[in-house]
mmCIF file of C-alpha atoms in Angstrom:
data_model
loop_
_atom_site.group_PDB
_atom_site.id
_atom_site.type_symbol
_atom_site.label_atom_id
_atom_site.label_comp_id
_atom_site.label_asym_id
_atom_site.label_seq_id
_atom_site.Cartn_x
_atom_site.Cartn_y
_atom_site.Cartn_z
ATOM 1 C CA MET E 24 102.988 88.844 77.791
ATOM 2 C CA ALA E 25 101.429 88.166 81.185
ATOM 3 C CA LYS E 26 102.434 90.461 84.007
ATOM 4 C CA TYR E 27 104.003 89.134 87.206
ATOM 5 C CA TYR E 28 104.439 91.756 89.921
ATOM 6 C CA LEU E 29 106.762 91.875 92.919
ATOM 7 C CA GLY E 30 105.573 94.186 95.696
ATOM 8 C CA ILE E 31 108.158 95.526 98.138
ATOM 9 C CA ASP E 32 107.986 97.259 101.501
ATOM 10 C CA LEU E 33 111.577 98.425 102.125
ATOM 11 C CA GLY E 34 112.840 98.833 105.667
ATOM 12 C CA THR E 35 116.310 99.323 107.109
ATOM 13 C CA LYS E 36 116.585 95.607 107.985
ATOM 14 C CA THR E 37 113.781 93.903 106.065
ATOM 15 C CA LEU E 38 112.114 93.582 102.703
ATOM 16 C CA GLY E 39 108.427 92.807 102.977
ATOM 17 C CA LEU E 40 107.462 90.972 99.806
ATOM 18 C CA ALA E 41 104.254 90.206 97.916
ATOM 19 C CA THR E 42 103.471 88.848 94.466
ATOM 20 C CA SER E 43 100.626 89.035 91.974
ATOM 21 C CA HIS E 44 99.720 87.978 88.462
ATOM 22 C CA GLY E 45 97.560 91.079 88.210
ATOM 23 C CA ILE E 46 94.406 90.546 90.239
ATOM 24 C CA ILE E 47 95.080 89.603 93.863
ATOM 25 C CA ALA E 48 98.287 90.260 95.786
ATOM 26 C CA THR E 49 99.660 87.462 97.946
ATOM 27 C CA SER E 50 102.205 87.724 100.738
ATOM 28 C CA TYR E 51 105.582 86.282 99.769
ATOM 29 C CA GLY E 52 107.283 86.669 103.139
ATOM 30 C CA VAL E 53 110.057 88.792 104.564
ATOM 31 C CA TYR E 54 113.761 88.905 103.737
ATOM 32 C CA GLN E 55 115.973 90.071 106.611
ATOM 33 C CA PHE E 56 119.351 91.668 105.951
ATOM 34 C CA PRO E 57 121.989 93.411 108.084
ATOM 35 C CA GLU E 58 120.845 96.914 109.023
ATOM 36 C CA ASN E 59 121.334 99.399 106.170
ATOM 37 C CA ASP E 60 123.079 96.763 103.995
ATOM 38 C CA PHE E 61 121.007 97.666 100.955
ATOM 39 C CA SER E 62 123.415 96.002 98.520
ATOM 40 C CA ASN E 63 122.639 92.702 100.284
ATOM 41 C CA ALA E 64 118.898 93.366 99.908
ATOM 42 C CA ALA E 65 119.303 94.375 96.254
ATOM 43 C CA GLN E 66 121.340 91.251 95.486
ATOM 44 C CA TYR E 67 118.603 89.102 97.038
ATOM 45 C CA LEU E 68 116.032 90.828 94.814
ATOM 46 C CA ILE E 69 118.184 90.395 91.701
ATOM 47 C CA THR E 70 118.279 86.639 92.347
ATOM 48 C CA LEU E 71 114.560 86.493 93.146
ATOM 49 C CA ILE E 72 113.620 88.489 90.029
ATOM 50 C CA GLY E 73 115.755 86.225 87.856
ATOM 51 C CA ASN E 74 114.375 83.010 89.364
ATOM 52 C CA LYS E 75 110.711 84.038 89.292
ATOM 53 C CA ASN E 76 110.669 86.128 86.080
ATOM 54 C CA PHE E 77 108.903 89.157 87.537
ATOM 55 C CA THR E 78 107.916 91.689 84.897
ATOM 56 C CA ASP E 79 107.316 94.691 87.205
ATOM 57 C CA ILE E 80 108.361 95.880 90.659
ATOM 58 C CA VAL E 81 106.003 97.894 92.852
ATOM 59 C CA ILE E 82 107.695 99.535 95.817
ATOM 60 C CA GLY E 83 106.194 101.534 98.636
ATOM 61 C CA TYR E 84 107.167 105.212 98.705
ATOM 62 C CA PRO E 85 106.939 106.591 102.245
ATOM 63 C CA LYS E 86 106.093 110.252 101.820
ATOM 64 C CA ASN E 87 105.573 112.416 104.886
ATOM 65 C CA MET E 88 101.959 112.991 105.884
ATOM 66 C CA ASN E 89 102.180 116.531 104.441
ATOM 67 C CA ASN E 90 103.154 114.990 101.055
ATOM 68 C CA THR E 91 106.819 116.033 101.260
ATOM 69 C CA ILE E 92 109.811 113.781 100.644
ATOM 70 C CA GLY E 93 111.645 112.848 103.828
ATOM 71 C CA PRO E 94 114.620 110.638 104.716
ATOM 72 C CA ARG E 95 112.665 107.374 104.281
ATOM 73 C CA ALA E 96 111.602 108.299 100.748
ATOM 74 C CA VAL E 97 115.194 109.314 99.927
ATOM 75 C CA MET E 98 116.257 105.868 101.199
ATOM 76 C CA VAL E 99 113.813 104.268 98.729
ATOM 77 C CA ASP E 100 115.089 106.506 95.898
ATOM 78 C CA ASP E 101 118.687 105.492 96.665
ATOM 79 C CA PHE E 102 117.698 101.823 96.837
ATOM 80 C CA ILE E 103 115.964 102.007 93.455
ATOM 81 C CA THR E 104 119.074 103.597 91.939
ATOM 82 C CA LEU E 105 121.189 100.765 93.383
ATOM 83 C CA LEU E 106 118.755 98.082 92.209
ATOM 84 C CA LYS E 107 118.586 99.505 88.681
ATOM 85 C CA SER E 108 122.396 99.543 88.489
ATOM 86 C CA MET E 109 122.473 95.824 89.374
ATOM 87 C CA LEU E 110 119.685 94.624 87.065
ATOM 88 C CA LEU E 111 120.972 92.930 83.931
ATOM 89 C CA THR E 112 117.693 93.563 82.137
ATOM 90 C CA PRO E 113 115.755 96.669 83.149
ATOM 91 C CA ILE E 114 112.187 96.156 84.343
ATOM 92 C CA PRO E 115 109.606 98.801 85.251
ATOM 93 C CA ILE E 116 109.670 100.000 88.854
ATOM 94 C CA HIS E 117 106.491 101.681 90.081
ATOM 95 C CA LEU E 118 106.253 103.824 93.236
ATOM 96 C CA ILE E 119 103.118 103.683 95.385
ATOM 97 C CA ASP E 120 102.370 106.089 98.219
ATOM 98 C CA GLU E 121 102.545 103.908 101.308
ATOM 99 C CA ARG E 122 101.867 106.445 104.039
ATOM 100 C CA LEU E 123 99.075 104.483 105.677
ATOM 101 C CA THR E 124 99.903 100.878 104.776
ATOM 102 C CA THR E 125 101.800 100.031 107.971
ATOM 103 C CA ARG E 126 98.981 101.401 110.115
ATOM 104 C CA GLN E 127 96.473 99.547 107.937
ATOM 105 C CA ALA E 128 98.494 96.317 108.292
ATOM 106 C CA HIS E 129 98.557 96.678 112.088
ATOM 107 C CA GLN E 130 94.792 97.264 112.162
ATOM 108 C CA ILE E 131 94.101 94.185 110.032
ATOM 109 C CA MET E 132 96.278 92.021 112.273
ATOM 110 C CA LEU E 133 94.689 93.386 115.452
ATOM 111 C CA GLU E 134 91.234 92.639 114.084
ATOM 112 C CA ALA E 135 92.426 89.106 113.258
ATOM 113 C CA ASN E 136 93.538 88.710 116.906
ATOM 114 C CA LEU E 137 97.116 87.863 115.945
ATOM 115 C CA SER E 138 99.570 87.717 118.820
ATOM 116 C CA ARG E 139 102.144 90.477 119.211
ATOM 117 C CA GLN E 140 104.855 88.104 117.951
ATOM 118 C CA LYS E 141 102.862 87.130 114.838
ATOM 119 C CA ARG E 142 102.093 90.797 114.128
ATOM 120 C CA LYS E 143 105.801 91.589 114.334
ATOM 121 C CA THR E 144 106.764 88.844 111.875
ATOM 122 C CA LYS E 145 103.939 89.462 109.394
ATOM 123 C CA LYS E 146 103.611 93.269 109.269
ATOM 124 C CA ASP E 147 106.219 93.828 106.552
ATOM 125 C CA SER E 148 104.847 91.231 104.139
ATOM 126 C CA LEU E 149 101.281 92.415 104.775
ATOM 127 C CA ALA E 150 102.394 96.007 104.107
ATOM 128 C CA ALA E 151 103.958 94.829 100.811
ATOM 129 C CA GLN E 152 100.705 93.081 99.955
ATOM 130 C CA LEU E 153 98.722 96.271 100.634
ATOM 131 C CA ILE E 154 101.169 98.319 98.540
ATOM 132 C CA LEU E 155 100.815 95.897 95.639
ATOM 133 C CA GLU E 156 97.019 95.766 95.956
ATOM 134 C CA THR E 157 96.890 99.573 95.893
ATOM 135 C CA TYR E 158 98.890 99.584 92.670
ATOM 136 C CA LEU E 159 96.705 96.887 91.083
ATOM 137 C CA GLN E 160 93.518 98.788 91.975
ATOM 138 C CA GLN E 161 94.866 101.881 90.209
ATOM 139 C CA GLN E 162 95.494 99.990 86.958
#
């Protein structure tokens, strides 16, 4: 069966999204939800996963720079637990160290001369794309 990946950069108000059939990751946009309303975000993903038939989820795991688990990583752990409880059919969820993806996304957008407003709207989906590309390169 062909793989279809959904890459996720989880924030407190946004889901940066990217997709891939296994070679190149493509930005899928950003879903905005009320701050810390992770059940809203999870429900959106449940619908998206069902409609698009994703086979795997790749989510950024924001470890601290010293490789410890901080509050942001705990937030991702809690979100994964919530998402798994809502999935009707379990699918693999892969964690990817995302410590430098946001900085990398900002650098790429600066080099592309994107305006401040465009950088703000695109950083989350670009971060998700970088997370997914990192995972694909490790396969």
